[in-house]
Coordinates of C-alpha atoms (C1' of nucleotides) in Angstrom, one line a residue:
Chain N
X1 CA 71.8 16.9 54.1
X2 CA 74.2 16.4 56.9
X3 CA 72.4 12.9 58.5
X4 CA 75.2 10.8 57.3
X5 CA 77.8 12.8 58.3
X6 CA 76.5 13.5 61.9
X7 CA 75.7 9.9 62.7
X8 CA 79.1 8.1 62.3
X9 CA 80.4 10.4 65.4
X10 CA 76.6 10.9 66.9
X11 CA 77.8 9.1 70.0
X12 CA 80.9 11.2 70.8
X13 CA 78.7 14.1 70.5
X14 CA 76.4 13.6 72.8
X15 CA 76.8 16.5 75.3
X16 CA 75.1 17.2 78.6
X17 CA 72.4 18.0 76.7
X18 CA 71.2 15.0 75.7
X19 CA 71.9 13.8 79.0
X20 CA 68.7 15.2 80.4
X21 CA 66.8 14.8 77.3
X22 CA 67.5 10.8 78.7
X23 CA 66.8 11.2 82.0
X24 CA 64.3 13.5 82.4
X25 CA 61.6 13.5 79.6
X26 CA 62.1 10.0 77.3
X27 CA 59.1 8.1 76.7
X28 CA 59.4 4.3 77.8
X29 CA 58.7 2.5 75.2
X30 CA 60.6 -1.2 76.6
X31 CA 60.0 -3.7 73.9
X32 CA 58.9 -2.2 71.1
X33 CA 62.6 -1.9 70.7
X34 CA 63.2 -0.8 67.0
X35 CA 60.1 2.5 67.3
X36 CA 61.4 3.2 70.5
X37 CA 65.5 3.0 69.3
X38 CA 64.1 5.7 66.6
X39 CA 61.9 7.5 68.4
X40 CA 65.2 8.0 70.7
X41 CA 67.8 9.1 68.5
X42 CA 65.6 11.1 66.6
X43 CA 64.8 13.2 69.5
X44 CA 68.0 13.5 70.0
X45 CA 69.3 14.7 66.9
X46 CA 66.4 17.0 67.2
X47 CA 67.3 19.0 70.5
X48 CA 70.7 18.5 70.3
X49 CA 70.7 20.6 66.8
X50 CA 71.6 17.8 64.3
X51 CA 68.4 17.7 62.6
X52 CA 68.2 21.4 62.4
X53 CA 64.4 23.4 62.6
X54 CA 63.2 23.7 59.1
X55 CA 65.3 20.7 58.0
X56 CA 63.4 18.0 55.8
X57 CA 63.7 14.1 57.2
X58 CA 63.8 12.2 54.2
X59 CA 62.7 8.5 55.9
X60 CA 64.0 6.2 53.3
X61 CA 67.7 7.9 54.2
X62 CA 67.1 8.1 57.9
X63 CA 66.2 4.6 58.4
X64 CA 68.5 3.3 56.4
X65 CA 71.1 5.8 58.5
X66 CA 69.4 4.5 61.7
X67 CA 70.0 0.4 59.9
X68 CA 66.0 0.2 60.6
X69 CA 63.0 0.1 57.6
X70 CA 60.9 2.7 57.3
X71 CA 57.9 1.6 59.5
X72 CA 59.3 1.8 63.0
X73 CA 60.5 5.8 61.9
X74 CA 57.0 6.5 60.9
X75 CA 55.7 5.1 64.2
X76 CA 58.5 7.7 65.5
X77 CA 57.9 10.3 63.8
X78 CA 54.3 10.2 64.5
X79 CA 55.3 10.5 68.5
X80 CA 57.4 13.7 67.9
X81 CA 54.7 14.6 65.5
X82 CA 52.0 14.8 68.5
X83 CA 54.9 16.1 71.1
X84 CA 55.2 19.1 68.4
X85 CA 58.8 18.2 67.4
X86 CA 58.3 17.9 63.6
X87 CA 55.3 19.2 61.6
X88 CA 53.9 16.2 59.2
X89 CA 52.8 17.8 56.1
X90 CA 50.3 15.3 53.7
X91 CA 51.8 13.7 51.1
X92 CA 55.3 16.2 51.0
X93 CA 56.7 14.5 54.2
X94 CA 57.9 16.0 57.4
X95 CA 60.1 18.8 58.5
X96 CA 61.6 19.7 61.9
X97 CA 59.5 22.3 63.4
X98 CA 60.6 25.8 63.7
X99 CA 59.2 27.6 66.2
X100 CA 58.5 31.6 66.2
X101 CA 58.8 34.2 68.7
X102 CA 54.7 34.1 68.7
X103 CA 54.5 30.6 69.3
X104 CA 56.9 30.5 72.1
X105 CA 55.3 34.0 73.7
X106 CA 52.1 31.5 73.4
X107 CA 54.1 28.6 75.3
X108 CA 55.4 30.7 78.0
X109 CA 51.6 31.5 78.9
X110 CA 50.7 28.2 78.9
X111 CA 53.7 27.6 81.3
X112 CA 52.8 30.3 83.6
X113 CA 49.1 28.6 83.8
X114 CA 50.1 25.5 84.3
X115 CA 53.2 25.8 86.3
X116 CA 51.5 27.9 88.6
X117 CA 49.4 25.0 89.5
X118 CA 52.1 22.6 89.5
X119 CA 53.9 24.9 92.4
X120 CA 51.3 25.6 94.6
X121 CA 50.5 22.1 94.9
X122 CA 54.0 20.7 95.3
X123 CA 54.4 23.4 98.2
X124 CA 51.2 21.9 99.9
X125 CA 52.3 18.1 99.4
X126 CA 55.9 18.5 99.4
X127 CA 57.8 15.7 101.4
X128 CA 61.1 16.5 103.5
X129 CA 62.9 15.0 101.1
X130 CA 61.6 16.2 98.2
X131 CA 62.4 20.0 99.2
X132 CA 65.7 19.1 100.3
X133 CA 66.4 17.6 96.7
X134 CA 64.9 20.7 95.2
X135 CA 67.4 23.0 97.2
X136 CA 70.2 21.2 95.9
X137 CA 69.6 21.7 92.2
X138 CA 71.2 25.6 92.2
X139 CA 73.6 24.8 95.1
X140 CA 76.3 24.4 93.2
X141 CA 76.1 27.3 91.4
X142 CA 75.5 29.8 94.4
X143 CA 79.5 29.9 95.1
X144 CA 80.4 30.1 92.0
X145 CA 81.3 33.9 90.4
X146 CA 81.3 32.8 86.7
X147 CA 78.4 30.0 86.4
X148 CA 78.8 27.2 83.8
X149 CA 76.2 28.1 81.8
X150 CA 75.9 25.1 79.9
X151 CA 75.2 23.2 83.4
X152 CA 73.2 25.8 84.7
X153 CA 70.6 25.5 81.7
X154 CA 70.3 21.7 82.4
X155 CA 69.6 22.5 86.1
X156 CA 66.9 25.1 85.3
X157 CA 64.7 23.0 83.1
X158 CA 65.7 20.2 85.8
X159 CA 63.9 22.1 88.6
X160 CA 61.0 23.0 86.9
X161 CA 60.7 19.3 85.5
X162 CA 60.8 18.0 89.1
X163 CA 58.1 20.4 90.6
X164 CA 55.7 19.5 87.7
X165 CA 56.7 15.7 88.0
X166 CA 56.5 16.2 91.8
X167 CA 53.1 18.3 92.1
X168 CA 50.8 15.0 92.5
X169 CA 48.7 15.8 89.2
X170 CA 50.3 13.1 86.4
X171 CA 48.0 14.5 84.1
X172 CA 49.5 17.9 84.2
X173 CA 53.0 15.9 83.8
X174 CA 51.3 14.5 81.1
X175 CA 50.9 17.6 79.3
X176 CA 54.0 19.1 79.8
X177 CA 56.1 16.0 78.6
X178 CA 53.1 15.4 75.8
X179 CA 54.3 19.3 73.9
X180 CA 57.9 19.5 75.0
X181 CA 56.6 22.7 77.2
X182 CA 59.9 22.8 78.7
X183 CA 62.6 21.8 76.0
X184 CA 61.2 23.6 73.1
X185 CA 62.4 26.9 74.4
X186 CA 65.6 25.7 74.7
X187 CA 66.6 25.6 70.9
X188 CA 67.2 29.1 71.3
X189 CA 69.6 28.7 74.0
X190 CA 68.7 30.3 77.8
X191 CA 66.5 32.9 77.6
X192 CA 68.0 35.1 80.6
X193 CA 71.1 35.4 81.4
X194 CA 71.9 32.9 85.0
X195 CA 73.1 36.3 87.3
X196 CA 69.7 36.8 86.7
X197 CA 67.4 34.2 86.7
X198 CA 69.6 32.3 89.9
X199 CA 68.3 34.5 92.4
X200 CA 64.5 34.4 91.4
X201 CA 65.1 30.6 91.4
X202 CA 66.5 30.9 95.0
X203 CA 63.7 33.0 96.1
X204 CA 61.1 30.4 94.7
X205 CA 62.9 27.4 96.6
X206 CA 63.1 29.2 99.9
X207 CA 58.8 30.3 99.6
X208 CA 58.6 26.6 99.0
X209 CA 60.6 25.7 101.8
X210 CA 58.7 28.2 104.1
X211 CA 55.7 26.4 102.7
X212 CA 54.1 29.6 101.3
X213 CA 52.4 28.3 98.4
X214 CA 50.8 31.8 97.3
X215 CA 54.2 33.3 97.4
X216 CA 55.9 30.6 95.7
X217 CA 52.4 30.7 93.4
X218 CA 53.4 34.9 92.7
X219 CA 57.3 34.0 92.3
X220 CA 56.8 31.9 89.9
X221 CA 54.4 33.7 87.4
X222 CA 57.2 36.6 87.6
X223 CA 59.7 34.5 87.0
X224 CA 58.4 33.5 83.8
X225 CA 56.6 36.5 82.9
X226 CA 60.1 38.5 83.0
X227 CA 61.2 35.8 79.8
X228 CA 57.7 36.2 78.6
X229 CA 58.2 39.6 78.1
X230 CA 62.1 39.6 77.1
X231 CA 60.7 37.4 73.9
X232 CA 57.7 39.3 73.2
X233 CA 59.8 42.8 73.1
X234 CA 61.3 40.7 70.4
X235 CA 58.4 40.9 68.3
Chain V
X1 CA 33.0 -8.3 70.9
X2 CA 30.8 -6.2 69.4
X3 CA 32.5 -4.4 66.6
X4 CA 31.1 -6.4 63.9
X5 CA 28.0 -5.6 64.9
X6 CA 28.3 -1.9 65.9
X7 CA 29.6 -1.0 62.5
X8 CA 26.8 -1.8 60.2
X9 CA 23.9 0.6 61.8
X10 CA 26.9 2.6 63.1
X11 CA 26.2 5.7 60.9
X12 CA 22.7 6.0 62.2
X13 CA 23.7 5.4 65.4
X14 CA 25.4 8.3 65.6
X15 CA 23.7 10.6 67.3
X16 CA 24.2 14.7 67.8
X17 CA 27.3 13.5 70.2
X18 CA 29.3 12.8 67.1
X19 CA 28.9 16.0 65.4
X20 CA 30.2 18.2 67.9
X21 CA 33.1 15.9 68.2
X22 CA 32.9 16.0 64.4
X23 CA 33.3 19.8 64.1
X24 CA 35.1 21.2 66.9
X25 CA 37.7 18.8 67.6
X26 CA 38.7 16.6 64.7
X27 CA 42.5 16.8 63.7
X28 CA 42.5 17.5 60.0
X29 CA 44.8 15.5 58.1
X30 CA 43.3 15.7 54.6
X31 CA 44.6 13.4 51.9
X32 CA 45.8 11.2 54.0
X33 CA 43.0 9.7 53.5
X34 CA 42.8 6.1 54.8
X35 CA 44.8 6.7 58.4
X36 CA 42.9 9.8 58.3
X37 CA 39.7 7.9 57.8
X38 CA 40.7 5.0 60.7
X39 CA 41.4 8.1 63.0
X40 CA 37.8 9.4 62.8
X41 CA 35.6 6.4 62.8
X42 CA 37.9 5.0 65.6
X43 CA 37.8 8.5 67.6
X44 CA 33.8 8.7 67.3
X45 CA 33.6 4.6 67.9
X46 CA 35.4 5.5 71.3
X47 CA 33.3 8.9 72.1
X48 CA 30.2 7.5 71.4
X49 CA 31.2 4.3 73.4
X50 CA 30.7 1.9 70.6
X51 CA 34.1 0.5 71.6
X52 CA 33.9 0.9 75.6
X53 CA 36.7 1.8 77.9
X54 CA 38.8 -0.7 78.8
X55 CA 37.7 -2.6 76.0
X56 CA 40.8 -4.7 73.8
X57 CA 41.2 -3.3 70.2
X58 CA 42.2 -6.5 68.1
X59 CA 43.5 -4.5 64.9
X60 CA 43.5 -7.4 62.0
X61 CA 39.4 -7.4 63.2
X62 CA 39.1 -4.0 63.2
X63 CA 41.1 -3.1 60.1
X64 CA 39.0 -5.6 58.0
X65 CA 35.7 -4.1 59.7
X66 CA 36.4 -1.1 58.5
X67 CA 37.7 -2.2 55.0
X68 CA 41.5 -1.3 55.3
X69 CA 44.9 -2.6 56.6
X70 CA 46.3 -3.0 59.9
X71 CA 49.2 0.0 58.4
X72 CA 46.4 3.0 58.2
X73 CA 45.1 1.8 61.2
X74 CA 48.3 1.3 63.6
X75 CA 48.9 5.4 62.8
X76 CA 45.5 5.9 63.9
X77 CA 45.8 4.2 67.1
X78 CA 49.3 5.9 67.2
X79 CA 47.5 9.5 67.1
X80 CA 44.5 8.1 69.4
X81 CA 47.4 7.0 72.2
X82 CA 48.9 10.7 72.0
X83 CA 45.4 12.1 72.4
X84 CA 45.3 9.8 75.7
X85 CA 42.2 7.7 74.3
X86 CA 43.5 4.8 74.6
X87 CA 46.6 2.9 75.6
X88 CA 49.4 1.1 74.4
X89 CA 50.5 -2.1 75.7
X90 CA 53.9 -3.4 73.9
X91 CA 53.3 -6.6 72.3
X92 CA 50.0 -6.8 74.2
X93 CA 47.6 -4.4 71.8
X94 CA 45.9 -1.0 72.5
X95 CA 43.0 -0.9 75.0
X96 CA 40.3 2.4 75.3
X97 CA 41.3 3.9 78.0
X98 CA 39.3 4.2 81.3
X99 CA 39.4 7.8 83.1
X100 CA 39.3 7.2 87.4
X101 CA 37.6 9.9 89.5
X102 CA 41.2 10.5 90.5
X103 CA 42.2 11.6 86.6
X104 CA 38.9 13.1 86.5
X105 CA 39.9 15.4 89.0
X106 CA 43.3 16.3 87.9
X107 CA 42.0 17.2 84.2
X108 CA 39.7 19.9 86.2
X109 CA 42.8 20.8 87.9
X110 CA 44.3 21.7 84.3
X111 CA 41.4 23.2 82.9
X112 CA 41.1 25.7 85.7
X113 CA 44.5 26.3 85.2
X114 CA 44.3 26.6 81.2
X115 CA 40.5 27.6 80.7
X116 CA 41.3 31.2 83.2
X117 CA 44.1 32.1 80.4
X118 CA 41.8 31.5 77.9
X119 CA 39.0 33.8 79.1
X120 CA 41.1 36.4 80.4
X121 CA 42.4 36.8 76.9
X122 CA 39.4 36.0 75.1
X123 CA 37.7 38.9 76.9
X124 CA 40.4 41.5 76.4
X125 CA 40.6 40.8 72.5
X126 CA 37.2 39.3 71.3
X127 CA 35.4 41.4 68.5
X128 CA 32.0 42.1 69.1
X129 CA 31.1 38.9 66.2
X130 CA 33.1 36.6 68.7
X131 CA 30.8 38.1 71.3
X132 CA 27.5 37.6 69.7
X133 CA 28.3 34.3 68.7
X134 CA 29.1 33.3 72.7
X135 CA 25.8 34.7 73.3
X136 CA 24.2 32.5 71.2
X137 CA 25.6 29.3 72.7
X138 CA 22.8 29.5 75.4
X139 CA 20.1 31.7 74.3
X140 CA 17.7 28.5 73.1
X141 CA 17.7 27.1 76.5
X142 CA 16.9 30.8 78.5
X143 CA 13.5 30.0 77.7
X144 CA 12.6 26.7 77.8
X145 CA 11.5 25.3 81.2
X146 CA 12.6 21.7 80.4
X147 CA 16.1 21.9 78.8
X148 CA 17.3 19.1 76.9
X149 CA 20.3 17.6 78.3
X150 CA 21.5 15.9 75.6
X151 CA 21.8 19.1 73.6
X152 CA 22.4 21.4 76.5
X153 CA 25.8 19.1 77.0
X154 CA 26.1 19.6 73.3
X155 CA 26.4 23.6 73.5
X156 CA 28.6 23.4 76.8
X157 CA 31.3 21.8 75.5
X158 CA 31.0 24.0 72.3
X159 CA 30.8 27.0 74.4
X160 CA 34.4 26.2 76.0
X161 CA 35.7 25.2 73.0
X162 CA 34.6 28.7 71.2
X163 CA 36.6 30.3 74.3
X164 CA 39.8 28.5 74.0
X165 CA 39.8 28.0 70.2
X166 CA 39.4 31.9 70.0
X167 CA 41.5 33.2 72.6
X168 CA 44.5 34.2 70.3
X169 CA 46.5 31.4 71.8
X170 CA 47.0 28.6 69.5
X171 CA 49.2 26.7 71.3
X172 CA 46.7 26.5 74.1
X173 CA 44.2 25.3 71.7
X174 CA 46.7 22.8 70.4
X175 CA 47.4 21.4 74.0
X176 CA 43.5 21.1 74.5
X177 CA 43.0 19.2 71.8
X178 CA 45.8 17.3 72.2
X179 CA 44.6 15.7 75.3
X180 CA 41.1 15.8 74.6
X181 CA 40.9 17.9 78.1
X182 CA 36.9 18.9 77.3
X183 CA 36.0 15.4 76.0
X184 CA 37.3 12.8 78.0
X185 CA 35.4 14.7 80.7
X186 CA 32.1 14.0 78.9
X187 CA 32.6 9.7 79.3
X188 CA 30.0 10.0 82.4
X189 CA 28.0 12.6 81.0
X190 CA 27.0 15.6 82.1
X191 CA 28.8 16.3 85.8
X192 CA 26.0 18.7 87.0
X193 CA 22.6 19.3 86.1
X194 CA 21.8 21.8 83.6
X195 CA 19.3 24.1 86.1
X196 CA 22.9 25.0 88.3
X197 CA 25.4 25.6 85.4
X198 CA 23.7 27.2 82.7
X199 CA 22.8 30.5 85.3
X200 CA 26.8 30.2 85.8
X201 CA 27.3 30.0 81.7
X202 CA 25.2 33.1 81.4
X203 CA 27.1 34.8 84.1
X204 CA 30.1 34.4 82.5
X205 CA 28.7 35.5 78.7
X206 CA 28.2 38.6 80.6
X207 CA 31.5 39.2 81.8
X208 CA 32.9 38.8 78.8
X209 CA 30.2 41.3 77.4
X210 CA 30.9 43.9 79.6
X211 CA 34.7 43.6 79.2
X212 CA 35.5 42.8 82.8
X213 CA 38.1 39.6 82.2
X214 CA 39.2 39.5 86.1
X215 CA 35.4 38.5 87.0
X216 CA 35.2 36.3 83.8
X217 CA 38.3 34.9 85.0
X218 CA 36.8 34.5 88.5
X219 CA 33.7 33.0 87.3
X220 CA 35.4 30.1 85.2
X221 CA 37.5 29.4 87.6
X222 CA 34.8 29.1 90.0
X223 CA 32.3 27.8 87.3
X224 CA 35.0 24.5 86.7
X225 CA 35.6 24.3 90.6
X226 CA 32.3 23.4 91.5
X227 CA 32.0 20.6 89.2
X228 CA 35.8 19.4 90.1
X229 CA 34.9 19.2 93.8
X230 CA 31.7 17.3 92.5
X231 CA 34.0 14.6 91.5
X232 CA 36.4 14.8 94.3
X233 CA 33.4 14.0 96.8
X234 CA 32.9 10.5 95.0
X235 CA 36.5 9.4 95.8
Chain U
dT1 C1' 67.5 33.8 28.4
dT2 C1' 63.2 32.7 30.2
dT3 C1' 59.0 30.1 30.5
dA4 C1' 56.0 25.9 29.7
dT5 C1' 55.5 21.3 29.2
dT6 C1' 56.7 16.7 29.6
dA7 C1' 59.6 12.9 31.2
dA8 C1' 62.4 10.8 34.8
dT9 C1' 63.3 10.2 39.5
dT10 C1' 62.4 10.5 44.2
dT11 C1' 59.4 9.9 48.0
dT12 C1' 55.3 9.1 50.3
dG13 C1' 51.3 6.1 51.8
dT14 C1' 49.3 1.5 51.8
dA15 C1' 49.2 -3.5 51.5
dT16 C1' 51.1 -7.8 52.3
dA17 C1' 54.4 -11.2 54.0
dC18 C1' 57.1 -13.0 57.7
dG19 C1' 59.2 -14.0 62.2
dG20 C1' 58.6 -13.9 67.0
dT21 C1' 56.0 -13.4 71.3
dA22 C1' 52.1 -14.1 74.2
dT23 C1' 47.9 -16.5 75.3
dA24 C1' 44.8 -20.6 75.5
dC25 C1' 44.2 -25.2 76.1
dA26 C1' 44.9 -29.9 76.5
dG27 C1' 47.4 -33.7 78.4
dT28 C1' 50.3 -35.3 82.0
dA29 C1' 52.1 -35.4 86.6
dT30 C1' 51.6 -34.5 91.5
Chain E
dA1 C1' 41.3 -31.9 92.0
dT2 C1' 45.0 -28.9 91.1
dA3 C1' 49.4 -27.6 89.2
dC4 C1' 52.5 -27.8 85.5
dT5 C1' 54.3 -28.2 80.9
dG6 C1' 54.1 -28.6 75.9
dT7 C1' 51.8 -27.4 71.8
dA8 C1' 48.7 -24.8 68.8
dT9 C1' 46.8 -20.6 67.7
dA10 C1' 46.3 -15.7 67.7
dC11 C1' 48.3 -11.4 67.4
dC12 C1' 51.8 -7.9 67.2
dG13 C1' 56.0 -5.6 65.3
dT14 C1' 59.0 -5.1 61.3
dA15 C1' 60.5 -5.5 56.6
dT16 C1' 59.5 -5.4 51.9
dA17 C1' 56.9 -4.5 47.7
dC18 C1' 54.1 -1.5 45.0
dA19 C1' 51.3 2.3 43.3
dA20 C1' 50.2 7.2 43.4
dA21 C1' 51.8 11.6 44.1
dA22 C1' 55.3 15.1 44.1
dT23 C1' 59.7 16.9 43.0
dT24 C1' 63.3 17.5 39.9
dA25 C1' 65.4 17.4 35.3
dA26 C1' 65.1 18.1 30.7
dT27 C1' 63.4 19.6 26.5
dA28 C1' 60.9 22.7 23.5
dA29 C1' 58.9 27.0 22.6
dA30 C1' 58.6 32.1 23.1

DNA sequence: TTTATTAATTTTGTATACGGTATACAGTAT
DNA sequence: ATACTGTATACCGTATACAAAATTAATAAA
């Protein structure tokens, strides 16, 4: 069990990837402060590998860790429970999910459904704005000859977040946030290596700038396939 | 309010509405047995609109009504509010959620997107059981001149829920249920008569028969579409 | 040494108690 | 008559207590 140990220096540890975790896919939860403070750091310690998939959360020693009781963790739990975080398991308590090769194959199909959508329509409604803040997101990186690859992994799952936040269906938002579709494939790290994926990212942008949705639409299903297929050779 | 009185005749009230609800989309969460409990009788309370959208849930009431605590019950709600069925207001209680035409239309929008997956693999890898049994969703109502709605909408909603539950993705499945994407839908009833989408169903069974998924694929889509542009009209 | 059975300990799920916040209402002032 | 403020009540969120179940440890038998 290494909850103690991990929480005295949890701050400092924080990296870039829990920056987006904060920005881009937390739950508000104002005033129900103590549910929400451990729904928080749980997810944290969740993606950013300190509760480890397969680990056991004991809840008397994680609340007592977290300086809370037990019933604003359960209320916590509950939420990562239904966002497919941890699996809850009767009467034995509740483990960090692990996921398999087969149930992220089946994720990345129900990305390419559902981001499909999400693209077409933000090319249709797309502001101005909105497309030049979409172009910026890999800008950085197109100069660069060695990418930062811990950056660049925040920036993909940034632009796909802001397409499906962006694509004027909340529901399909919703959905995404709801099962973690974006940051559950990332406890194994980038899938593709950035030389690779950067340009397909480029050529999505530029369709969407061009404001050809059933390119943009065709763009994205390959981009996505290509990992699809990189995990399922896997298998 | 009207939960007092709602709960004593409530199990005969409930009509062949709750079953399907009952059997096809119930999370199972055996021996847990009181929150378990709260979550059913709540969930059909809310599908069979004993407790009405946009109604106010006052938990100490409803707790006693249905002879537990507030603790059981608060997980319930917990698990009702991830399953978008109703809504949490901090320090202001949980309300049933009320679905606009503008939701309405977005749900579609995911179905479409979700529901094509699910019959494209559904007809590549269903065994010829799988196959009989869609056949048999519809084959009462062939014959009869006068169908019964409330049992036609009854087999609908079964008959997507066979497609998805069985389409090898259970992931997919999990997201449907998740949401409740086929029974929200279902708070106004049926969204087109029975005469115009059961020659569509039957279309579709046949598709799937004759192992042609890019016309079963067409068909849903197109089958989903009509009924989404239905609602779109209203706005 | 290994296996079975039983006792001890841990841990979960539920009920209850408590403090604080929001809402309703009455009385006062404008 | 209406607006405002203070008080009472209702309700929610959290902590704690307790019982049932599960896990672990320990002891006895093969």
């Amino acid at each position: 069990m290494q909850i103690e140990d991990s929480l005295g220096p949890f701050i400092q540890t924080l990296n870039e990837r829990s920056f987006w975790i904060e920005v881009s896919n937390m739950k508000e939860l104002t005033n129900r402060e103590l549910s929400s403070l451990a729904y928080k750091k749980v997810k944290e310690m969740i993606l950013s590998n300190q509760l480890r998939p397969g680990e056991k959360i004991v809840q008397d020693k994680l609340a007592t860790t977290l300086g809370i009781s037990r019933t604003p963790l359960r209320t916590a739990l509950q939420m990562l429970e239904s966002e497919y975080l941890v699996e809850s398991i009767p009467r034995r308590g509740v483990v960090v999910r692990k996921l398999s090769n087969e149930k992220m194959v089946e994720i990345y199909d129900c990305r390419i459904a559902l981001e499909s959508t999400a693209v077409r329509r933000f090319t249709q409604i797309a502001t101005k704005d909105k497309i030049e803040r979409v172009k910026r997101f890999f800008s950085d990186f197109i100069k660069q000859s060695n990418i930062d690859v811990e950056k660049y992994q925040i920036e993909d799952i940034k632009f796909h977040d802001y397409i499906i936040t962006n694509c004027g269906n909340s529901f399909l938002g919703k959905l995404f946030q709801q099962s973690n579709l974006l940051l559950c494939i990332n406890q194994i790290g980038l899938v593709r290596p950035a030389h690779e994926t950067l340009p397909e990212h480029l050529k999505i942008i530029n369709a969407i700038d061009d404001g050809d949705c059933n390119l943009a639409v065709e763009l994205t299903k390959d981009h996505l396939l290509k990992s699809k297929d990189l995990i399922t050779r896997k298998l």
